PDB file of C-alpha atoms in Angstrom:
ATOM      1  CA  UNK A 981      -6.322   3.302 -16.160  1.00 68.00           C
ATOM      2  CA  UNK A 982      -7.190   2.353 -12.573  1.00 92.00           C
ATOM      3  CA  UNK A 983      -4.766   2.494  -9.670  1.00 98.00           C
ATOM      4  CA  UNK A 984      -2.173  -0.240  -9.365  1.00 98.00           C
ATOM      5  CA  UNK A 985      -2.931  -2.905  -6.804  1.00 98.00           C
ATOM      6  CA  UNK A 986      -1.738  -6.142  -5.254  1.00 95.00           C
ATOM      7  CA  UNK A 987      -4.164  -9.045  -4.866  1.00 98.00           C
ATOM      8  CA  UNK A 988      -4.224 -11.904  -2.376  1.00 98.00           C
ATOM      9  CA  UNK A 989      -6.911 -14.590  -2.674  1.00 98.00           C
ATOM     10  CA  UNK A 990      -9.854 -15.192  -4.986  1.00 97.00           C
ATOM     11  CA  UNK A 991     -12.670 -15.792  -2.525  1.00 98.00           C
ATOM     12  CA  UNK A 992     -16.234 -14.492  -2.914  1.00 98.00           C
ATOM     13  CA  UNK A 993     -15.945 -11.697  -0.344  1.00 98.00           C
ATOM     14  CA  UNK A 994     -14.007  -8.811  -1.934  1.00 98.00           C
ATOM     15  CA  UNK A 995     -12.003  -6.531   0.372  1.00 99.00           C
ATOM     16  CA  UNK A 996     -10.303  -3.328  -0.782  1.00 99.00           C
ATOM     17  CA  UNK A 997      -7.411  -2.314   1.479  1.00 99.00           C
ATOM     18  CA  UNK A 998      -6.295   1.332   1.698  1.00 99.00           C
ATOM     19  CA  UNK A 999      -2.816   2.011   3.035  1.00 98.00           C
ATOM     20  CA  UNK A1000      -1.571   4.703   5.387  1.00 98.00           C
ATOM     21  CA  UNK A1001       0.744   7.683   5.031  1.00 98.00           C
ATOM     22  CA  UNK A1002       3.900   5.590   5.470  1.00 98.00           C
ATOM     23  CA  UNK A1003       2.717   2.664   3.359  1.00 97.00           C
ATOM     24  CA  UNK A1004       1.794   1.462  -0.103  1.00 98.00           C
ATOM     25  CA  UNK A1005       0.046  -1.595  -1.545  1.00 98.00           C
ATOM     26  CA  UNK A1006       2.757  -3.912  -0.152  1.00 98.00           C
ATOM     27  CA  UNK A1007       2.894  -2.416   3.347  1.00 97.00           C
ATOM     28  CA  UNK A1008       0.696  -5.263   4.628  1.00 98.00           C
ATOM     29  CA  UNK A1009       3.083  -7.998   3.446  1.00 98.00           C
ATOM     30  CA  UNK A1010       3.806  -9.425   6.941  1.00 98.00           C
ATOM     31  CA  UNK A1011       0.165 -10.469   7.343  1.00 98.00           C
ATOM     32  CA  UNK A1012      -0.479 -11.829   3.844  1.00 98.00           C
ATOM     33  CA  UNK A1013       0.471 -15.454   4.557  1.00 98.00           C
ATOM     34  CA  UNK A1014      -2.264 -15.603   7.210  1.00 98.00           C
ATOM     35  CA  UNK A1015      -5.076 -14.270   5.002  1.00 98.00           C
ATOM     36  CA  UNK A1016      -7.909 -16.621   4.040  1.00 98.00           C
ATOM     37  CA  UNK A1017      -7.696 -16.493   0.247  1.00 98.00           C
ATOM     38  CA  UNK A1018     -10.486 -19.018  -0.105  1.00 98.00           C
ATOM     39  CA  UNK A1019     -13.042 -16.841   1.638  1.00 98.00           C
ATOM     40  CA  UNK A1020     -11.753 -13.429   0.572  1.00 98.00           C
ATOM     41  CA  UNK A1021     -10.278 -11.521  -2.355  1.00 98.00           C
ATOM     42  CA  UNK A1022      -8.018  -8.887  -0.822  1.00 98.00           C
ATOM     43  CA  UNK A1023      -7.006  -6.041  -3.111  1.00 98.00           C
ATOM     44  CA  UNK A1024      -4.329  -3.718  -1.742  1.00 98.00           C
ATOM     45  CA  UNK A1025      -4.443  -0.423  -3.646  1.00 98.00           C
ATOM     46  CA  UNK A1026      -1.677   2.108  -4.258  1.00 98.00           C
ATOM     47  CA  UNK A1027      -2.709   5.724  -3.707  1.00 98.00           C
ATOM     48  CA  UNK A1028      -1.615   8.178  -6.367  1.00 98.00           C
ATOM     49  CA  UNK A1029       2.018   9.020  -5.705  1.00 98.00           C
ATOM     50  CA  UNK A1030       2.729   5.698  -3.959  1.00 98.00           C
ATOM     51  CA  UNK A1031       4.163   2.353  -5.073  1.00 98.00           C
ATOM     52  CA  UNK A1032       3.183   1.579  -8.644  1.00 98.00           C
ATOM     53  CA  UNK A1033       1.410   4.935  -8.823  1.00 98.00           C
ATOM     54  CA  UNK A1034       4.535   7.028  -8.199  1.00 98.00           C
ATOM     55  CA  UNK A1035       4.509   9.886 -10.666  1.00 97.00           C
ATOM     56  CA  UNK A1036       0.716   9.809 -11.007  1.00 97.00           C
ATOM     57  CA  UNK A1037      -0.768  13.271 -10.866  1.00 96.00           C
ATOM     58  CA  UNK A1038      -3.699  14.196  -8.664  1.00 96.00           C
ATOM     59  CA  UNK A1039      -4.871  16.466  -5.896  1.00 97.00           C
ATOM     60  CA  UNK A1040      -3.921  13.850  -3.280  1.00 98.00           C
ATOM     61  CA  UNK A1041      -7.119  14.282  -1.281  1.00 98.00           C
ATOM     62  CA  UNK A1042      -9.114  11.787   0.745  1.00 98.00           C
ATOM     63  CA  UNK A1043     -11.996  12.161  -1.689  1.00 98.00           C
ATOM     64  CA  UNK A1044      -9.666  11.269  -4.561  1.00 98.00           C
ATOM     65  CA  UNK A1045      -8.440   8.145  -2.736  1.00 98.00           C
ATOM     66  CA  UNK A1046     -12.049   7.081  -2.136  1.00 98.00           C
ATOM     67  CA  UNK A1047     -13.068   7.678  -5.743  1.00 98.00           C
ATOM     68  CA  UNK A1048      -9.998   5.816  -6.984  1.00 98.00           C
ATOM     69  CA  UNK A1049     -10.913   2.884  -4.738  1.00 98.00           C
ATOM     70  CA  UNK A1050     -14.426   2.857  -6.150  1.00 98.00           C
ATOM     71  CA  UNK A1051     -13.053   2.957  -9.709  1.00 98.00           C
ATOM     72  CA  UNK A1052     -10.718   0.061  -8.890  1.00 98.00           C
ATOM     73  CA  UNK A1053     -13.636  -1.978  -7.518  1.00 98.00           C
ATOM     74  CA  UNK A1054     -15.527  -1.245 -10.735  1.00 98.00           C
ATOM     75  CA  UNK A1055     -12.581  -2.340 -12.863  1.00 98.00           C
ATOM     76  CA  UNK A1056     -12.294  -5.596 -10.915  1.00 98.00           C
ATOM     77  CA  UNK A1057     -16.021  -6.286 -11.134  1.00 97.00           C
ATOM     78  CA  UNK A1058     -16.765  -5.998  -7.403  1.00 98.00           C
ATOM     79  CA  UNK A1059     -20.463  -5.178  -7.128  1.00 98.00           C
ATOM     80  CA  UNK A1060     -20.129  -5.118  -3.336  1.00 98.00           C
ATOM     81  CA  UNK A1061     -17.059  -5.193  -1.151  1.00 98.00           C
ATOM     82  CA  UNK A1062     -15.703  -4.470   2.305  1.00 98.00           C
ATOM     83  CA  UNK A1063     -13.006  -1.902   3.019  1.00 98.00           C
ATOM     84  CA  UNK A1064      -9.998  -1.964   5.324  1.00 99.00           C
ATOM     85  CA  UNK A1065      -8.277   1.388   5.847  1.00 98.00           C
ATOM     86  CA  UNK A1066      -5.116   1.999   7.843  1.00 98.00           C
ATOM     87  CA  UNK A1067      -4.290   5.416   9.324  1.00 98.00           C
ATOM     88  CA  UNK A1068      -5.116   7.998   6.613  1.00 98.00           C
ATOM     89  CA  UNK A1069      -6.745   5.095   4.769  1.00 98.00           C
ATOM     90  CA  UNK A1070      -9.308   5.103   7.579  1.00 98.00           C
ATOM     91  CA  UNK A1071     -10.318   8.634   6.660  1.00 98.00           C
ATOM     92  CA  UNK A1072     -10.572   7.643   2.986  1.00 98.00           C
ATOM     93  CA  UNK A1073     -12.715   4.689   4.088  1.00 98.00           C
ATOM     94  CA  UNK A1074     -15.166   7.123   5.656  1.00 98.00           C
ATOM     95  CA  UNK A1075     -15.299   9.155   2.458  1.00 98.00           C
ATOM     96  CA  UNK A1076     -16.029   5.969   0.534  1.00 98.00           C
ATOM     97  CA  UNK A1077     -18.863   5.191   2.940  1.00 98.00           C
ATOM     98  CA  UNK A1078     -20.473   8.495   1.941  1.00 98.00           C
ATOM     99  CA  UNK A1079     -19.920   7.957  -1.780  1.00 98.00           C
ATOM    100  CA  UNK A1080     -21.222   4.411  -2.120  1.00 97.00           C
ATOM    101  CA  UNK A1081     -22.819   3.087   1.090  1.00 97.00           C
ATOM    102  CA  UNK A1082     -25.037   0.588  -0.736  1.00 97.00           C
ATOM    103  CA  UNK A1083     -22.009  -1.121  -2.286  1.00 98.00           C
ATOM    104  CA  UNK A1084     -20.119  -1.593   0.954  1.00 98.00           C
ATOM    105  CA  UNK A1085     -20.490  -4.610   3.216  1.00 98.00           C
ATOM    106  CA  UNK A1086     -18.320  -3.880   6.237  1.00 98.00           C
ATOM    107  CA  UNK A1087     -15.690  -1.333   7.290  1.00 98.00           C
ATOM    108  CA  UNK A1088     -12.489  -2.013   9.212  1.00 99.00           C
ATOM    109  CA  UNK A1089     -10.631   1.103  10.364  1.00 98.00           C
ATOM    110  CA  UNK A1090      -7.124   0.266  11.610  1.00 99.00           C
ATOM    111  CA  UNK A1091      -5.439   2.958  13.750  1.00 98.00           C
ATOM    112  CA  UNK A1092      -7.537   5.355  11.667  1.00 98.00           C
ATOM    113  CA  UNK A1093      -7.524   9.098  11.186  1.00 98.00           C
ATOM    114  CA  UNK A1094     -11.141  10.161  11.816  1.00 98.00           C
ATOM    115  CA  UNK A1095     -13.116  12.279   9.375  1.00 98.00           C
ATOM    116  CA  UNK A1096     -12.630  15.359  11.566  1.00 98.00           C
ATOM    117  CA  UNK A1097      -8.891  15.373  10.912  1.00 97.00           C
ATOM    118  CA  UNK A1098      -6.212  15.720  13.575  1.00 96.00           C
ATOM    119  CA  UNK A1099      -5.169  18.977  15.243  1.00 90.00           C
ATOM    120  CA  UNK A1100      -1.408  19.136  15.802  1.00 92.00           C
ATOM    121  CA  UNK A1101       0.457  21.668  17.906  1.00 88.00           C
ATOM    122  CA  UNK A1102       3.355  23.709  16.576  1.00 92.00           C
ATOM    123  CA  UNK A1103       6.261  21.350  17.272  1.00 94.00           C
ATOM    124  CA  UNK A1104       4.393  18.207  16.260  1.00 94.00           C
ATOM    125  CA  UNK A1105       3.048  19.834  13.124  1.00 96.00           C
ATOM    126  CA  UNK A1106       6.517  20.969  12.122  1.00 97.00           C
ATOM    127  CA  UNK A1107       7.877  17.447  12.560  1.00 98.00           C
ATOM    128  CA  UNK A1108       5.153  16.087  10.278  1.00 98.00           C
ATOM    129  CA  UNK A1109       5.799  18.821   7.729  1.00 97.00           C
ATOM    130  CA  UNK A1110       9.539  18.044   7.826  1.00 98.00           C
ATOM    131  CA  UNK A1111       8.841  14.368   7.151  1.00 98.00           C
ATOM    132  CA  UNK A1112       8.279  14.940   3.438  1.00 97.00           C
ATOM    133  CA  UNK A1113      11.929  15.908   2.978  1.00 97.00           C
ATOM    134  CA  UNK A1114      13.725  14.290   5.915  1.00 98.00           C
ATOM    135  CA  UNK A1115      13.874  10.548   6.456  1.00 98.00           C
ATOM    136  CA  UNK A1116      14.952  11.062  10.089  1.00 98.00           C
ATOM    137  CA  UNK A1117      11.735  12.989  10.738  1.00 98.00           C
ATOM    138  CA  UNK A1118       9.803  10.015   9.404  1.00 98.00           C
ATOM    139  CA  UNK A1119      11.757   7.712  11.713  1.00 98.00           C
ATOM    140  CA  UNK A1120      10.979   9.929  14.698  1.00 98.00           C
ATOM    141  CA  UNK A1121       7.244   9.878  13.897  1.00 98.00           C
ATOM    142  CA  UNK A1122       7.246   6.098  13.502  1.00 98.00           C
ATOM    143  CA  UNK A1123       9.082   5.697  16.801  1.00 98.00           C
ATOM    144  CA  UNK A1124       6.621   7.913  18.685  1.00 98.00           C
ATOM    145  CA  UNK A1125       3.560   6.346  17.096  1.00 98.00           C
ATOM    146  CA  UNK A1126       4.642   2.866  18.205  1.00 98.00           C
ATOM    147  CA  UNK A1127       5.344   3.839  21.810  1.00 98.00           C
ATOM    148  CA  UNK A1128       9.123   4.218  21.530  1.00 98.00           C
ATOM    149  CA  UNK A1129       9.521   0.500  22.191  1.00 98.00           C
ATOM    150  CA  UNK A1130      10.575  -1.143  18.917  1.00 98.00           C
ATOM    151  CA  UNK A1131      14.043  -2.130  17.616  1.00 98.00           C
ATOM    152  CA  UNK A1132      16.157   0.606  16.045  1.00 98.00           C
ATOM    153  CA  UNK A1133      16.798  -1.507  12.950  1.00 98.00           C
ATOM    154  CA  UNK A1134      13.062  -1.847  12.298  1.00 98.00           C
ATOM    155  CA  UNK A1135      12.536   1.901  12.710  1.00 98.00           C
ATOM    156  CA  UNK A1136      15.326   2.492  10.176  1.00 98.00           C
ATOM    157  CA  UNK A1137      13.735   0.005   7.771  1.00 98.00           C
ATOM    158  CA  UNK A1138      10.234   1.430   8.106  1.00 98.00           C
ATOM    159  CA  UNK A1139      11.420   4.990   7.498  1.00 98.00           C
ATOM    160  CA  UNK A1140      13.457   3.894   4.483  1.00 98.00           C
ATOM    161  CA  UNK A1141      10.513   1.901   3.128  1.00 98.00           C
ATOM    162  CA  UNK A1142       8.332   4.990   3.311  1.00 98.00           C
ATOM    163  CA  UNK A1143      11.039   7.142   1.751  1.00 98.00           C
ATOM    164  CA  UNK A1144      11.389   4.810  -1.223  1.00 98.00           C
ATOM    165  CA  UNK A1145       7.674   4.096  -1.676  1.00 97.00           C
ATOM    166  CA  UNK A1146       6.201   7.577  -2.108  1.00 98.00           C
ATOM    167  CA  UNK A1147       6.763  10.758  -4.088  1.00 98.00           C
ATOM    168  CA  UNK A1148       7.784  13.568  -1.740  1.00 97.00           C
ATOM    169  CA  UNK A1149       5.230  15.999  -3.175  1.00 97.00           C
ATOM    170  CA  UNK A1150       2.401  13.498  -2.779  1.00 98.00           C
ATOM    171  CA  UNK A1151       3.558  12.586   0.718  1.00 98.00           C
ATOM    172  CA  UNK A1152       3.530  16.245   1.751  1.00 98.00           C
ATOM    173  CA  UNK A1153       0.109  16.854   0.212  1.00 98.00           C
ATOM    174  CA  UNK A1154      -1.455  13.817   1.881  1.00 98.00           C
ATOM    175  CA  UNK A1155      -0.366  15.100   5.291  1.00 98.00           C
ATOM    176  CA  UNK A1156      -2.249  18.334   4.704  1.00 97.00           C
ATOM    177  CA  UNK A1157      -5.228  16.312   3.494  1.00 98.00           C
ATOM    178  CA  UNK A1158      -5.555  13.883   6.395  1.00 98.00           C
ATOM    179  CA  UNK A1159      -4.663  16.361   9.104  1.00 97.00           C
ATOM    180  CA  UNK A1160      -6.708  19.278   7.811  1.00 96.00           C
ATOM    181  CA  UNK A1161      -9.755  17.746   6.144  1.00 96.00           C
ATOM    182  CA  UNK A1162     -12.986  17.733   8.153  1.00 98.00           C
ATOM    183  CA  UNK A1163     -16.165  16.147   6.808  1.00 98.00           C
ATOM    184  CA  UNK A1164     -17.328  14.790  10.155  1.00 98.00           C
ATOM    185  CA  UNK A1165     -20.583  16.754   9.989  1.00 98.00           C
ATOM    186  CA  UNK A1166     -21.413  14.942   6.750  1.00 98.00           C
ATOM    187  CA  UNK A1167     -20.727  11.628   8.478  1.00 98.00           C
ATOM    188  CA  UNK A1168     -22.975  12.529  11.411  1.00 97.00           C
ATOM    189  CA  UNK A1169     -25.776  13.646   9.102  1.00 97.00           C
ATOM    190  CA  UNK A1170     -25.554  10.501   6.962  1.00 97.00           C
ATOM    191  CA  UNK A1171     -26.132   8.067   9.862  1.00 94.00           C
ATOM    192  CA  UNK A1172     -24.067   5.416   8.099  1.00 95.00           C
ATOM    193  CA  UNK A1173     -25.540   2.054   9.107  1.00 96.00           C
ATOM    194  CA  UNK A1174     -22.647  -0.102   7.955  1.00 98.00           C
ATOM    195  CA  UNK A1175     -20.984  -2.422  10.469  1.00 98.00           C
ATOM    196  CA  UNK A1176     -17.642  -0.892  11.441  1.00 98.00           C
ATOM    197  CA  UNK A1177     -14.741  -2.251  13.458  1.00 98.00           C
ATOM    198  CA  UNK A1178     -12.232   0.255  14.831  1.00 98.00           C
ATOM    199  CA  UNK A1179      -8.914  -1.406  15.673  1.00 98.00           C
ATOM    200  CA  UNK A1180      -6.217   0.424  17.633  1.00 98.00           C
ATOM    201  CA  UNK A1181      -2.918  -0.619  19.165  1.00 98.00           C
ATOM    202  CA  UNK A1182      -2.497  -0.321  22.927  1.00 98.00           C
ATOM    203  CA  UNK A1183       0.774   1.587  22.431  1.00 98.00           C
ATOM    204  CA  UNK A1184      -0.516   4.105  19.862  1.00 98.00           C
ATOM    205  CA  UNK A1185      -0.331   7.458  21.690  1.00 97.00           C
ATOM    206  CA  UNK A1186      -2.506   9.480  19.305  1.00 97.00           C
ATOM    207  CA  UNK A1187      -4.958   7.199  17.513  1.00 98.00           C
ATOM    208  CA  UNK A1188      -6.122   5.480  20.661  1.00 98.00           C
ATOM    209  CA  UNK A1189      -9.308   4.065  22.174  1.00 98.00           C
ATOM    210  CA  UNK A1190     -10.351   7.434  23.594  1.00 98.00           C
ATOM    211  CA  UNK A1191     -10.206   9.050  20.145  1.00 98.00           C
ATOM    212  CA  UNK A1192     -12.189   6.177  18.655  1.00 98.00           C
ATOM    213  CA  UNK A1193     -14.919   6.578  21.268  1.00 98.00           C
ATOM    214  CA  UNK A1194     -15.209  10.297  20.517  1.00 98.00           C
ATOM    215  CA  UNK A1195     -15.397   9.748  16.772  1.00 98.00           C
ATOM    216  CA  UNK A1196     -16.125   6.411  15.112  1.00 98.00           C
ATOM    217  CA  UNK A1197     -18.113   4.896  17.976  1.00 98.00           C
ATOM    218  CA  UNK A1198     -20.108   8.119  18.405  1.00 98.00           C
ATOM    219  CA  UNK A1199     -20.868   8.545  14.709  1.00 97.00           C
ATOM    220  CA  UNK A1200     -21.499   4.994  13.430  1.00 98.00           C
ATOM    221  CA  UNK A1201     -24.453   3.208  15.057  1.00 97.00           C
ATOM    222  CA  UNK A1202     -22.998  -0.234  14.322  1.00 98.00           C
ATOM    223  CA  UNK A1203     -19.392   0.547  15.290  1.00 98.00           C
ATOM    224  CA  UNK A1204     -17.406  -1.376  17.850  1.00 98.00           C
ATOM    225  CA  UNK A1205     -13.873  -1.039  19.189  1.00 98.00           C
ATOM    226  CA  UNK A1206     -11.071  -3.517  19.707  1.00 98.00           C
ATOM    227  CA  UNK A1207      -7.663  -2.757  21.226  1.00 98.00           C
ATOM    228  CA  UNK A1208      -4.785  -4.868  19.931  1.00 98.00           C
ATOM    229  CA  UNK A1209      -2.323  -5.816  22.626  1.00 98.00           C
ATOM    230  CA  UNK A1210       1.426  -5.306  22.045  1.00 98.00           C
ATOM    231  CA  UNK A1211       0.797  -3.084  19.002  1.00 98.00           C
ATOM    232  CA  UNK A1212       1.232   0.582  18.231  1.00 98.00           C
ATOM    233  CA  UNK A1213       0.266   2.370  15.038  1.00 98.00           C
ATOM    234  CA  UNK A1214       1.431  -0.405  12.670  1.00 98.00           C
ATOM    235  CA  UNK A1215      -0.213  -3.672  13.758  1.00 98.00           C
ATOM    236  CA  UNK A1216       0.353  -5.155  10.290  1.00 98.00           C
ATOM    237  CA  UNK A1217       4.049  -5.102  11.203  1.00 98.00           C
ATOM    238  CA  UNK A1218       3.870  -5.461  14.980  1.00 98.00           C
ATOM    239  CA  UNK A1219       1.147  -8.091  15.449  1.00 98.00           C
ATOM    240  CA  UNK A1220       0.198  -9.322  11.956  1.00 98.00           C
ATOM    241  CA  UNK A1221      -1.477 -12.578  13.008  1.00 98.00           C
ATOM    242  CA  UNK A1222      -3.625 -10.877  15.642  1.00 98.00           C
ATOM    243  CA  UNK A1223      -4.623  -8.223  13.120  1.00 98.00           C
ATOM    244  CA  UNK A1224      -5.710 -10.812  10.547  1.00 98.00           C
ATOM    245  CA  UNK A1225      -7.661 -12.739  13.176  1.00 98.00           C
ATOM    246  CA  UNK A1226      -9.544  -9.592  14.243  1.00 98.00           C
ATOM    247  CA  UNK A1227     -10.285  -8.493  10.688  1.00 99.00           C
ATOM    248  CA  UNK A1228     -11.470 -11.864   9.403  1.00 98.00           C
ATOM    249  CA  UNK A1229     -13.506 -12.712  12.510  1.00 98.00           C
ATOM    250  CA  UNK A1230     -15.384  -9.456  12.023  1.00 98.00           C
ATOM    251  CA  UNK A1231     -15.822  -9.869   8.257  1.00 98.00           C
ATOM    252  CA  UNK A1232     -17.109 -13.427   8.643  1.00 98.00           C
ATOM    253  CA  UNK A1233     -19.680 -12.611  11.324  1.00 94.00           C
TER     254      UNK A1233
END
């Protein structure tokens, strides 16, 4: 059985969407009404341990997410497809680019974790570790990653959404995976020639333009960067129409 998913559109250009640490297949709901379903078939996949895949066993690695995405594309009959990956989904997107580069059309990495992982200092690391068992730790991370500028009620909602959408054990394991995995040397050696768009929010303090220039833009010959105004780490919530416009303009080029 392949991973559960949520589909929007039935157009000829298939797009598999990989969610982030605080998401699931429905985390992109605010932008769905703006998607061009005539041109694209968007498939939003649940990682193991998230959404419809809660309770699903696995090793909760980036390689597993990538292989599950490939299996889902096979099950849906997508010979070729593009990939959108948010946050840790951006790292899984890179893994997928190594596994099946000839099947991929374009890559869109949204506020992505690069394939080198992310080094966190003691206090920050402890906060992220605490997030698996403390909803207030999740809220604090969401607040920081969006520039400490969004309404309190939304922060409460986002933290609760995450809490209710993922198994705690899977959530904890995915943090260790996306923060500690490093296959950047494989990416550099592969010289992946796929067109890639790195999208970051202007208020994202960690996954910012400088990080993208050191990683994605340095490692992918056809990569380019776009900074989304008035967004932090969750542009699908903060600026959904601008995010759709950027994604679809790139995919249609």
